[in-house]
Amino acid sequence: MPKKLDFYQVNQNFVSAVASKRNHIPRKSLNYRTPLEVFLSYVNEEQLSSLI
């Protein structure tokens, strides 16, 4: 995506797809875990169900 991308011109489905793809990439800084895995390790089931 270009740095000067105007997010007012992009639909929500595109933003969600990019976010999902980025959150499933393992990161060296996270000990080769994905951001989603790290997030879920800090959240219990009760907190997670309240987010939905």
PDB file of C-alpha atoms in Angstrom:
ATOM      1  CA  MET A   1       0.000   0.000   0.000  1.00  0.00           C
ATOM      2  CA  PRO A   2       1.317   3.447  -0.804  1.00  0.00           C
ATOM      3  CA  LYS A   3       2.256   5.655   2.142  1.00  0.00           C
ATOM      4  CA  LYS A   4      -0.043   8.433   0.909  1.00  0.00           C
ATOM      5  CA  LEU A   5      -3.081   6.156   0.717  1.00  0.00           C
ATOM      6  CA  ASP A   6      -6.258   8.013   1.685  1.00  0.00           C
ATOM      7  CA  PHE A   7      -8.174   5.664   3.994  1.00  0.00           C
ATOM      8  CA  TYR A   8     -11.380   7.598   3.387  1.00  0.00           C
ATOM      9  CA  GLN A   9     -11.306   6.153  -0.124  1.00  0.00           C
ATOM     10  CA  VAL A  10     -10.764   2.515   0.991  1.00  0.00           C
ATOM     11  CA  ASN A  11     -13.630   0.259   2.040  1.00  0.00           C
ATOM     12  CA  GLN A  12     -13.747  -1.552   5.390  1.00  0.00           C
ATOM     13  CA  ASN A  13     -13.425  -5.009   3.810  1.00  0.00           C
ATOM     14  CA  PHE A  14     -10.039  -4.098   2.334  1.00  0.00           C
ATOM     15  CA  VAL A  15      -8.761  -2.663   5.632  1.00  0.00           C
ATOM     16  CA  SER A  16      -9.956  -5.755   7.526  1.00  0.00           C
ATOM     17  CA  ALA A  17      -8.302  -8.106   5.025  1.00  0.00           C
ATOM     18  CA  VAL A  18      -4.967  -6.299   5.285  1.00  0.00           C
ATOM     19  CA  ALA A  19      -5.152  -6.228   9.102  1.00  0.00           C
ATOM     20  CA  SER A  20      -5.954  -9.935   9.231  1.00  0.00           C
ATOM     21  CA  LYS A  21      -3.073 -10.810   6.934  1.00  0.00           C
ATOM     22  CA  ARG A  22      -0.628  -8.663   8.931  1.00  0.00           C
ATOM     23  CA  ASN A  23      -1.776 -10.159  12.252  1.00  0.00           C
ATOM     24  CA  HIS A  24      -0.983 -13.678  11.055  1.00  0.00           C
ATOM     25  CA  ILE A  25       2.680 -13.028  10.157  1.00  0.00           C
ATOM     26  CA  PRO A  26       5.153 -14.358  12.780  1.00  0.00           C
ATOM     27  CA  ARG A  27       7.473 -11.655  14.144  1.00  0.00           C
ATOM     28  CA  LYS A  28      11.036 -12.086  15.318  1.00  0.00           C
ATOM     29  CA  SER A  29      10.412  -9.465  18.023  1.00  0.00           C
ATOM     30  CA  LEU A  30       7.546 -11.609  19.357  1.00  0.00           C
ATOM     31  CA  ASN A  31       9.714 -14.724  19.524  1.00  0.00           C
ATOM     32  CA  TYR A  32       8.358 -15.903  16.161  1.00  0.00           C
ATOM     33  CA  ARG A  33       4.761 -15.782  17.338  1.00  0.00           C
ATOM     34  CA  THR A  34       2.058 -13.861  15.539  1.00  0.00           C
ATOM     35  CA  PRO A  35       0.569 -10.661  17.009  1.00  0.00           C
ATOM     36  CA  LEU A  36      -2.729 -12.531  17.300  1.00  0.00           C
ATOM     37  CA  GLU A  37      -1.115 -15.327  19.341  1.00  0.00           C
ATOM     38  CA  VAL A  38       0.479 -12.806  21.697  1.00  0.00           C
ATOM     39  CA  PHE A  39      -2.782 -10.901  22.115  1.00  0.00           C
ATOM     40  CA  LEU A  40      -4.711 -14.084  22.871  1.00  0.00           C
ATOM     41  CA  SER A  41      -2.112 -15.120  25.464  1.00  0.00           C
ATOM     42  CA  TYR A  42      -3.027 -11.994  27.496  1.00  0.00           C
ATOM     43  CA  VAL A  43      -6.803 -12.335  27.204  1.00  0.00           C
ATOM     44  CA  ASN A  44      -8.934 -14.879  29.047  1.00  0.00           C
ATOM     45  CA  GLU A  45     -12.097 -16.463  27.618  1.00  0.00           C
ATOM     46  CA  GLU A  46     -14.431 -14.133  29.530  1.00  0.00           C
ATOM     47  CA  GLN A  47     -12.716 -11.012  28.229  1.00  0.00           C
ATOM     48  CA  LEU A  48     -12.622 -12.427  24.710  1.00  0.00           C
ATOM     49  CA  SER A  49     -16.341 -13.227  24.691  1.00  0.00           C
ATOM     50  CA  SER A  50     -17.144  -9.665  25.766  1.00  0.00           C
ATOM     51  CA  LEU A  51     -15.293  -8.339  22.696  1.00  0.00           C
ATOM     52  CA  ILE A  52     -17.563 -10.205  20.289  1.00  0.00           C
TER      53      ILE A  52
END
